[in-house]
Coordinates of C-alpha atoms in Angstrom, one line a residue:
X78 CA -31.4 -7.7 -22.1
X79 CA -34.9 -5.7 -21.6
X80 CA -37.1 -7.4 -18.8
X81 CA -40.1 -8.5 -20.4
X82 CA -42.7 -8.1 -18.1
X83 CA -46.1 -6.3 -18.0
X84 CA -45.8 -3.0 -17.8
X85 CA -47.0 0.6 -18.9
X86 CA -45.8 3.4 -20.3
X87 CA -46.2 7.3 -18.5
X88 CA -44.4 9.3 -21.2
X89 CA -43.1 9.2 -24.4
X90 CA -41.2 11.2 -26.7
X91 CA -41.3 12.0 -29.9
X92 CA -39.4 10.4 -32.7
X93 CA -36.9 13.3 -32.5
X94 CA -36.2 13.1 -28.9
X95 CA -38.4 15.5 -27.1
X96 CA -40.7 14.6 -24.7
X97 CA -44.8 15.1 -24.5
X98 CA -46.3 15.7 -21.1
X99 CA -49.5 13.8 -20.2
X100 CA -50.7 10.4 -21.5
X101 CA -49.3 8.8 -24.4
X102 CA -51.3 9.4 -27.9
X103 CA -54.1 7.1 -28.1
X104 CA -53.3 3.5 -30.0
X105 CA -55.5 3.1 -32.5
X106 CA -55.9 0.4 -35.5
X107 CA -54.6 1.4 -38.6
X108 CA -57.2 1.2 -41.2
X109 CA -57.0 -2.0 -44.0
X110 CA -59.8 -0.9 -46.6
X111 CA -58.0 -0.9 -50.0
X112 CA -58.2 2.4 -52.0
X113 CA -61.1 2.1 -53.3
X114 CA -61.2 -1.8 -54.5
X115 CA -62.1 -3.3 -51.2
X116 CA -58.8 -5.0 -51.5
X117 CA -57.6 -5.7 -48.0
X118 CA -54.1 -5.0 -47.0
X119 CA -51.5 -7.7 -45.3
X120 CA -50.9 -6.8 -41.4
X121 CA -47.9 -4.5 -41.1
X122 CA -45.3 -6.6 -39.3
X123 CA -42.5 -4.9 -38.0
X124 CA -39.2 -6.4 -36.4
X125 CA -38.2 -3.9 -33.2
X126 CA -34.9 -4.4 -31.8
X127 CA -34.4 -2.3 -28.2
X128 CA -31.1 -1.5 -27.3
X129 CA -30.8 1.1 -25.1
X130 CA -27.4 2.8 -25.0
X131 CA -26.8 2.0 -20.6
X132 CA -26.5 -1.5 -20.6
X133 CA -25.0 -1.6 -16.9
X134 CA -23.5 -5.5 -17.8
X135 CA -21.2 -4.4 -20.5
X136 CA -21.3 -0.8 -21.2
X137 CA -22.5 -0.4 -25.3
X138 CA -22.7 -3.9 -25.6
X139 CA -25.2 -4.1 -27.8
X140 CA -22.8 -2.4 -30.7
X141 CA -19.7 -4.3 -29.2
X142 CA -18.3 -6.2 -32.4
X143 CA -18.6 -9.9 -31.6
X144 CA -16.8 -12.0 -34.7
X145 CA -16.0 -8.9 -36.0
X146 CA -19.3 -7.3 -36.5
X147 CA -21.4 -5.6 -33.7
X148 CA -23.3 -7.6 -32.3
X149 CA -26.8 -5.6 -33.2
X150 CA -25.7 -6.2 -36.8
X151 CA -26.0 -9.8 -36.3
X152 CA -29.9 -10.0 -35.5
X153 CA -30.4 -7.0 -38.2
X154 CA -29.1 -9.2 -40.9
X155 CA -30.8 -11.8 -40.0
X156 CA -34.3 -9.5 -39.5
X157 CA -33.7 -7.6 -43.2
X158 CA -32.9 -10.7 -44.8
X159 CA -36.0 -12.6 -43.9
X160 CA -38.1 -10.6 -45.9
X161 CA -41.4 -10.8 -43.8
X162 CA -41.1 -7.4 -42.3
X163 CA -42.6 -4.9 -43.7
X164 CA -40.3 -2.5 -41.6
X165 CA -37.3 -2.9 -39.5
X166 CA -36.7 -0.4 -36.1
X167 CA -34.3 0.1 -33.6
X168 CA -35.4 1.7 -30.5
X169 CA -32.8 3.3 -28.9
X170 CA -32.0 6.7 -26.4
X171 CA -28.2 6.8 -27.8
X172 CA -26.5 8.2 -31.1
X173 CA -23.9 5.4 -31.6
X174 CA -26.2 2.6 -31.4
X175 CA -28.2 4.6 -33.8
X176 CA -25.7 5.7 -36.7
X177 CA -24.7 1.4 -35.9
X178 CA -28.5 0.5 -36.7
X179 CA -28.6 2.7 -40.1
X180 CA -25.5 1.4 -41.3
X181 CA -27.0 -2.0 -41.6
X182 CA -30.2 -0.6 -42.7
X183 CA -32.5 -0.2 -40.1
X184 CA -34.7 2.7 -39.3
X185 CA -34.3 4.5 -35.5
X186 CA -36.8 5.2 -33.2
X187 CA -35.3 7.6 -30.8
X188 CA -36.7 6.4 -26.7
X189 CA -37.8 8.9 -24.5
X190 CA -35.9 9.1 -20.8
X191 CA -38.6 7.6 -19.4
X192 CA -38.2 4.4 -21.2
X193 CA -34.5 4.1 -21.0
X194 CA -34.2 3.8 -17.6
X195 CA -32.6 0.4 -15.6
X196 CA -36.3 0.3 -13.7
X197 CA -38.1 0.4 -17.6
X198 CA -39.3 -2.8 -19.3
X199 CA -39.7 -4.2 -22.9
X200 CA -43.8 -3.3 -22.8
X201 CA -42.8 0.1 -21.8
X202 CA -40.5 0.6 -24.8
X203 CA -42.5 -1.3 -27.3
X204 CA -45.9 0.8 -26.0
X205 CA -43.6 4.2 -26.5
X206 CA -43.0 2.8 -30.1
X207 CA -46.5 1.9 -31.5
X208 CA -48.1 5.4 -30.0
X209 CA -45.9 6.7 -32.7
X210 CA -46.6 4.2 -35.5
X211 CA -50.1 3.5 -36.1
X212 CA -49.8 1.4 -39.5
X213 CA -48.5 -1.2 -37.3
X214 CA -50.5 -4.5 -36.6
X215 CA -48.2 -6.8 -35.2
X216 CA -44.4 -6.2 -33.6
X217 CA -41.5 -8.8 -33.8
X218 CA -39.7 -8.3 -30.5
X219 CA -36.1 -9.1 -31.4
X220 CA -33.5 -9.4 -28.7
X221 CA -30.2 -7.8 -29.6
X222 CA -28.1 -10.8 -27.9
X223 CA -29.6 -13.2 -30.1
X224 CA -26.5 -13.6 -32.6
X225 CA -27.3 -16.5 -34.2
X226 CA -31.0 -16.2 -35.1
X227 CA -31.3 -17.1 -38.6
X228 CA -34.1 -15.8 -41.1
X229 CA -35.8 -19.3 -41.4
X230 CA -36.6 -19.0 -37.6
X231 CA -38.1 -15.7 -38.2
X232 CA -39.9 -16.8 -42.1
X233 CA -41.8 -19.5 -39.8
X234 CA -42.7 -17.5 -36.7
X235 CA -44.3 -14.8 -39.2
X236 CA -45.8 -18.0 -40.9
X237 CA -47.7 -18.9 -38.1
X238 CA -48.7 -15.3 -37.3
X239 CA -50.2 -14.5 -40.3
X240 CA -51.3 -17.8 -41.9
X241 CA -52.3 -20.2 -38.9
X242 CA -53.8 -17.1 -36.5
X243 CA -52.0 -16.8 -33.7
X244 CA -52.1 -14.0 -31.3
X245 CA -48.6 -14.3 -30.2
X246 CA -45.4 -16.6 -30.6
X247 CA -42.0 -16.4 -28.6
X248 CA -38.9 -18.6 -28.8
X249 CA -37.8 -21.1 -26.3
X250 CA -35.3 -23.8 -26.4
X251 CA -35.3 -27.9 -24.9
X252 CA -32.7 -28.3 -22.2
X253 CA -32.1 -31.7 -20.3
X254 CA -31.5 -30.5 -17.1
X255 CA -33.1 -31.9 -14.0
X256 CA -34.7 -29.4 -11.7
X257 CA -34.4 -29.5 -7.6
X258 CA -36.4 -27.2 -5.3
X259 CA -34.0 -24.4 -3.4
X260 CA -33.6 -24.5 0.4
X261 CA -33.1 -21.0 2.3
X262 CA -30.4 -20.8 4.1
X263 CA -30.7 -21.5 8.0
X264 CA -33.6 -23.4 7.1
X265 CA -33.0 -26.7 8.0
X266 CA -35.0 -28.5 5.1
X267 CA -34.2 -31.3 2.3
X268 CA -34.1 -30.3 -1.0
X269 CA -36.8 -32.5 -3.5
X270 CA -36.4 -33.4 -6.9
X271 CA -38.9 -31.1 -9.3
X272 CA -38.9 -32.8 -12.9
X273 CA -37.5 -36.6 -12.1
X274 CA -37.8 -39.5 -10.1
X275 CA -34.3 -40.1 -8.6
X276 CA -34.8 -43.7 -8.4
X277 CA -35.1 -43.8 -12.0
X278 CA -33.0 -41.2 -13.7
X279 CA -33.6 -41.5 -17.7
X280 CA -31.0 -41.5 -20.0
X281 CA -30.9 -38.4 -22.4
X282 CA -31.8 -39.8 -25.4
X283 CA -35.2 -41.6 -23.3
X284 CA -35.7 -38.1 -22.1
X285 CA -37.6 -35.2 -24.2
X286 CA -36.2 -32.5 -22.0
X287 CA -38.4 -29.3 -21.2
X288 CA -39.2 -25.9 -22.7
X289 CA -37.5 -22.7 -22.0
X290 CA -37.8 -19.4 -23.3
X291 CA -34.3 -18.3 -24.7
X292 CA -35.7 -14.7 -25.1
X293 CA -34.3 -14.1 -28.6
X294 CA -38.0 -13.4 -29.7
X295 CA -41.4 -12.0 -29.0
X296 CA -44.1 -11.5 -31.6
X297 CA -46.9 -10.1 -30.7
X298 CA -50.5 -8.3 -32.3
X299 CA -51.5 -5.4 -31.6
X300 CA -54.0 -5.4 -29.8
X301 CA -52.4 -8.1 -27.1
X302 CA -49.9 -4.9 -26.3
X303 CA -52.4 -2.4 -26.1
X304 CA -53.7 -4.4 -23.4
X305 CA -50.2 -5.1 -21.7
X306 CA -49.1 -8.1 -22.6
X307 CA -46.4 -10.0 -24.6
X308 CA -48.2 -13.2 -24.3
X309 CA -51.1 -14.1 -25.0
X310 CA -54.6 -14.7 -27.0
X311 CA -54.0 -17.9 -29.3
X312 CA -50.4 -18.2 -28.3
X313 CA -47.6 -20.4 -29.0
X314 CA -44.1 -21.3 -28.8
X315 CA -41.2 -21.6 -31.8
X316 CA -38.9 -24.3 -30.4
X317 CA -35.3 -22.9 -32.0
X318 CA -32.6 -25.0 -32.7
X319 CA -29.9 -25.4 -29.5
X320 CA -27.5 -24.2 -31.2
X321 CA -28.6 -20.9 -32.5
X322 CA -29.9 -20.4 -29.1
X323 CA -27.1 -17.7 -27.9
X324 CA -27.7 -15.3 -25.1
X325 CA -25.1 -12.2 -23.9
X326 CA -25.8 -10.8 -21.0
X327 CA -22.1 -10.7 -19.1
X328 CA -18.4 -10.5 -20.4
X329 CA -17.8 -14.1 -19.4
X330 CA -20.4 -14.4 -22.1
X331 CA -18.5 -13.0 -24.7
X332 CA -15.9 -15.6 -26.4
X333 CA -18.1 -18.4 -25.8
X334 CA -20.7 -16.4 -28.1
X335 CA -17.9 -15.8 -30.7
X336 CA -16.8 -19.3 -31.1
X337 CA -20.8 -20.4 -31.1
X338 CA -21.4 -18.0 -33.7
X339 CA -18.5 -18.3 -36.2
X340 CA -19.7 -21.7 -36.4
X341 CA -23.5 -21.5 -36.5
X342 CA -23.8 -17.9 -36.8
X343 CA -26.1 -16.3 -40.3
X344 CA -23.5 -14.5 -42.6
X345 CA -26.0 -13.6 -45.4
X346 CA -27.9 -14.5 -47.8
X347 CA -24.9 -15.7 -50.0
X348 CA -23.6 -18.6 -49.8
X349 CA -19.8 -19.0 -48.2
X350 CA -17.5 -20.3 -51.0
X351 CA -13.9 -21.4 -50.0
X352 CA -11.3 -18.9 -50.5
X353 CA -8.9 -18.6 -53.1
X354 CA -7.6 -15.2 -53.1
X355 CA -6.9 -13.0 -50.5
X356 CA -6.2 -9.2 -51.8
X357 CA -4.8 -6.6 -49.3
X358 CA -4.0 -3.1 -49.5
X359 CA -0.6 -2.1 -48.0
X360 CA -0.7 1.4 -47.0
X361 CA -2.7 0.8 -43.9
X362 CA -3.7 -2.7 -44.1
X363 CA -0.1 -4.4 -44.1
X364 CA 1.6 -1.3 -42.9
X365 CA 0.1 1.1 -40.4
X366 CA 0.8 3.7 -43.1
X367 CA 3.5 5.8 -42.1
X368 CA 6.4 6.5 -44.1
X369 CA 10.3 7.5 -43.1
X370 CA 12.3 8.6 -45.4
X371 CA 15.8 8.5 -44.9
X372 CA 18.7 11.0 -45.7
X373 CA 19.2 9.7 -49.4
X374 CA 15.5 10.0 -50.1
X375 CA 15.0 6.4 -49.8
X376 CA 11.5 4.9 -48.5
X377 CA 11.1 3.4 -45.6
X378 CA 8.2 1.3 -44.2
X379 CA 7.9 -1.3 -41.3
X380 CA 5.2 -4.0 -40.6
X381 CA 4.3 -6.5 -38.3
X382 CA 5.9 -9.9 -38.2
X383 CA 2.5 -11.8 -37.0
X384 CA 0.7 -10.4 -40.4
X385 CA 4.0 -11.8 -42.4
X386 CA 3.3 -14.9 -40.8
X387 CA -0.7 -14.5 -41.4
X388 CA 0.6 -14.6 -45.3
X389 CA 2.4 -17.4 -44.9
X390 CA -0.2 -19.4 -43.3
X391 CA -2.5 -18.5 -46.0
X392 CA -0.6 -19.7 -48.8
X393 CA 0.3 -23.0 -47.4
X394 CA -3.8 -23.3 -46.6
X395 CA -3.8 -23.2 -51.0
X396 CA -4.8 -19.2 -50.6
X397 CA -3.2 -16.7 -53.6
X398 CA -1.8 -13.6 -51.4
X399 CA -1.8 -11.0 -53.8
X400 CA -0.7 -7.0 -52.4
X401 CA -2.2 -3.5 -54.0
X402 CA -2.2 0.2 -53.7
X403 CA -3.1 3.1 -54.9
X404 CA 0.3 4.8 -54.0
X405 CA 3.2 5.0 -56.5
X406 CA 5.0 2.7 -53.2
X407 CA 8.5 1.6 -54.3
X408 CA 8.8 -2.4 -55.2
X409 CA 12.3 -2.3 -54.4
X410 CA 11.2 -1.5 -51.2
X411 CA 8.3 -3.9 -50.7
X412 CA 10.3 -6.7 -52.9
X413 CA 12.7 -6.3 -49.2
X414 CA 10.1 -7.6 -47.2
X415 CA 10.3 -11.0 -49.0
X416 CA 6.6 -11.3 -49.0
X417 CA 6.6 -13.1 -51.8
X418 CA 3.8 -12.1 -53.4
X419 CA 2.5 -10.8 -56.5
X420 CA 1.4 -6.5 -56.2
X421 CA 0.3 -4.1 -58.2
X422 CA 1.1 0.4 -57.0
X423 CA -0.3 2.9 -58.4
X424 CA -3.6 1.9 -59.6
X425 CA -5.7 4.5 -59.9
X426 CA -8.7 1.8 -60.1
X427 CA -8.6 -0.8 -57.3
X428 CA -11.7 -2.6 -58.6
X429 CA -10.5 -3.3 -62.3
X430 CA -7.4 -4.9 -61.2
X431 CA -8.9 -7.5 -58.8
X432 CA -11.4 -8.1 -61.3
X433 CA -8.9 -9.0 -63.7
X434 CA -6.7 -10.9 -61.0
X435 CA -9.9 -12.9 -60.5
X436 CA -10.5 -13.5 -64.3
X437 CA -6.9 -14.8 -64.4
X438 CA -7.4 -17.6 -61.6
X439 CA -10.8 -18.2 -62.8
X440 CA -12.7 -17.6 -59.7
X441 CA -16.1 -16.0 -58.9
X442 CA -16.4 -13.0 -57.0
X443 CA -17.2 -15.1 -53.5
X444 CA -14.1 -16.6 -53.5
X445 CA -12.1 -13.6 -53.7
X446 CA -11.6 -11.8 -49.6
X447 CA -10.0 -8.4 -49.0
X448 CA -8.7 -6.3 -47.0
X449 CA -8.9 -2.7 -47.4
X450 CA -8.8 0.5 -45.0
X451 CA -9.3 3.5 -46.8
X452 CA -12.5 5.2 -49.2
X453 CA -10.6 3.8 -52.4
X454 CA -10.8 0.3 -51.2
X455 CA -15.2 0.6 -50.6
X456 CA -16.0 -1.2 -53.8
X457 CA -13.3 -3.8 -53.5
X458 CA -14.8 -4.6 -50.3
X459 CA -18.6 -4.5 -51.5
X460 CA -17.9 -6.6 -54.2
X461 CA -16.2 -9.7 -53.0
X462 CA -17.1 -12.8 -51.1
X463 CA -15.1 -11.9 -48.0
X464 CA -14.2 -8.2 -46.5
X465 CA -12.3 -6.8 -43.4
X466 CA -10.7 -3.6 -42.8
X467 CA -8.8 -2.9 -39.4
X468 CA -9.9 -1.3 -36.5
X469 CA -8.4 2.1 -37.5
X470 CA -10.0 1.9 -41.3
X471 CA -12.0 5.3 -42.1
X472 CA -15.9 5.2 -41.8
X473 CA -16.6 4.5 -45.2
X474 CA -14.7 1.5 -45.1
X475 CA -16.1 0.1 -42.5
X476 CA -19.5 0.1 -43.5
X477 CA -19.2 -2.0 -46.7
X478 CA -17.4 -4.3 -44.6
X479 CA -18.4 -7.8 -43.0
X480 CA -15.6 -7.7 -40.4
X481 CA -13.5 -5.2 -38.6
X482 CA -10.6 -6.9 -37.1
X483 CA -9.8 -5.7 -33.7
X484 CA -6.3 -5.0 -34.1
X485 CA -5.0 -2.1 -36.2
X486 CA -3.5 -1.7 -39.5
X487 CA 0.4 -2.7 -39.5
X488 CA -0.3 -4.6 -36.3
X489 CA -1.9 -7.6 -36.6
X490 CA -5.2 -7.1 -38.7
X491 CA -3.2 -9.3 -41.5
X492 CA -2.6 -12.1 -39.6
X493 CA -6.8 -11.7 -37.4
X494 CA -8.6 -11.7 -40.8
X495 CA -6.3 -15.0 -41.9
X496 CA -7.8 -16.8 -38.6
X497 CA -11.3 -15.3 -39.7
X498 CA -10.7 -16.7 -43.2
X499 CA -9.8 -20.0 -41.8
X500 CA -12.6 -20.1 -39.5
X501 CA -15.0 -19.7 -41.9
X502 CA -13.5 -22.1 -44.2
X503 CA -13.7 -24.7 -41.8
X504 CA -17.0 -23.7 -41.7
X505 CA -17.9 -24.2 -45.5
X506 CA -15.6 -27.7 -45.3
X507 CA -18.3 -28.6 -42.3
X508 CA -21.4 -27.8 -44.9
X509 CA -20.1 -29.9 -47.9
X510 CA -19.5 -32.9 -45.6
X511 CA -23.1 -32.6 -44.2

């Protein structure tokens, strides 16, 4: 995570990447006068998520996938579907991270050197940024390793931004933890208690707690940052939920933040329906898509045993397995594998059949998931309530997905995006009971 400290910036570059000697263009306010009706314009809020490409912690952490997505997409989501910014940015000094950030819809600003250093702060970064964006008024700091801010969090900070007048709001979070002051070593000292009386330790629930920041946000005007500061003015806190309040900084990190965030993670602004049909394509998806063909021309295929155990788990969960490609693939050949499902080869028109499997069973679109790997497979997977593609699915694939399994096709994706399907539905079963 960026430091967030006070700071200033000695160069900057340009949005394309190359750098301007001498001071940093001057910041000025971006005009509000309405065009010629005196109508005053809203302040220009803009979310602005750093993530800088040598994260020394875990190398390119901040596009690791985490729950099957990377883990910048997670705060993106959440940033986009708020619908309070009037732009979304991703500063960063590295091409992956920014091919990651435009997939999910974000626009790049491309950090000089200067402010991509291990030695270079948040203010730095942010300062580089607005020298190069004068319509905005106000920045939402967003921490990359936030994965379970929700857009509610973000719809009341801008609330109290814009409506109520303050200068600047950040997140914190209410631990109960009681505080004792640190003795050097060799110093031959007793420790004290800092926030408790010993004597009389409270009970949790007779105890409020205190306030921490949690670092998942910083919003701040203008003209607080101009000045050097983060915090500030008429400031405030927005006390987030426990939780939500997820922080990744080191691989131990890691699975704890996957577990908190399959279960109170944001997955979008539709709702999660259970799952009655799971669709996969075989070439790729069952099978790692080769083909042997043996001396009397017949077709051969092989697959892995933990993704026919993943269909097997799915249909005693109530889940319809159904199998399609696009391939003239031989049934004899898949009827061997005593899958025992229904499939449909050679269908020049993925979409239309699932549509119609769906009809059949009477289901809506968001309780249909599939898994597809390959270009033909991109509207299946845009359409329906649920998508993964393995970790060896093409490009296009991949980005109209909403998980990418780490295993490959033919080697376990089957049976990963069955435990992501029943995570999640344990998940929706957790939402009806509340």
């Amino acid at each position: 995570m960026d430091s967030v400290e006070k700071g200033a910036a000695t160069s900057v570059s340009n949005p394309r990447g190359r750098p301007s000697r001498g001071r940093p263009p001057k910041l000025q306010r971006n005009s509000r006068g309405g065009q010629g009706r005196g109508v005053e314009k809203p302040p220009h809020l803009a979310a602005l998520i750093l993530a800088r490409g040598g994260s020394k912690g875990i190398p390119l952490k901040n596009i690791k996938h985490l729950a099957g997505v990377p883990l910048i997409g997670w705060v993106l989501r959440a940033a986009l579907d708020s619908g309070v910014f009037q732009s979304v940015w991703v500063s960063t000094d590295h091409d992956e991270i920014e091919n990651v950030a435009k997939q999910f819809g974000a626009q790049v600003h491309r950090r000089s050197s200067e402010t991509s250093k291990d030695s270079s702060t948040s203010l730095d970064a942010i300062i580089e940024f607005l020298s190069y964006h004068n319509e905005v008024d106000i920045v939402g700091n967003i921490q990359a390793t936030s994965p379970c801010l929700h857009p509610s969090d973000l719809q009341k900070v801008a609330e109290m931004i814009r409506e109520e007048g303050y200068d600047s709001v950040f997140s914190v979070v209410r631990r109960h933890q009681f505080r004792w002051s640190e003795i050097q070593k060799g110093v031959r000292e007793v420790t004290e208690p800092l926030n408790l009386n010993p004597a009389k330790r409270p009970r949790r629930q007779d105890w409020d707690g205190e306030l921490y920041e949690n670092g998942s946000f910083y919003f701040a005007k203008r003209h607080l940052i101009e000045m050097g500061y983060l915090q500030g003015g008429k400031m405030a806190y927005y006390e987030m939920r426990a939780e939500h309040s997820v922080d990744i900084d080191v691989d131990i990190d890691w699975p704890i933040a996957e577990q908190r965030v399959l279960r109170y993670g944001y997955f979008g602004k539709e709702k999660l329906k259970e799952i009655k049909l799971m669709v996969c394509n075989i070439d790729g998806c069952l099978t790692n898509g080769h083909i042997y063909v043996s001396g009397d021309q017949k077709e051969i295929i092989s697959y892995d045993i933990k993704d026919a155990i993943g269909i097997s788990l799915l249909k005693k969960s109530g889940i319809e397995v159904r199998l399609i490609s696009e391939r003239a693939c031989s049934k004899q050949t898949l009827s061997s594998l005593k899958l025992d499902c229904k499939m449909e080869v050679n269908v020049p028109d993925k979409l239309a059949v699932v549509d119609e499997w769906r009809k059949e069973m009477g289901l809506c679109w968001n309780e249909v998931a599939y898994l597809g790997n390959e270009v033909s497979d991109e509207e299946c997977l845009k359409k329906v309530g649920l998508s993964g593609v393995p970790a060896d699915a093409c490009s296009t694939a991949q980005k109209a997905v909403g998980y990418i399994c780490k295993s490959n096709g033919g080697r376990g994706a089957l049976r990963e995006f069955a435990e992501h399907i029943f995570l999640l539905m344990e998940k929706v079963i957790n939402s009806c009971q509340k």
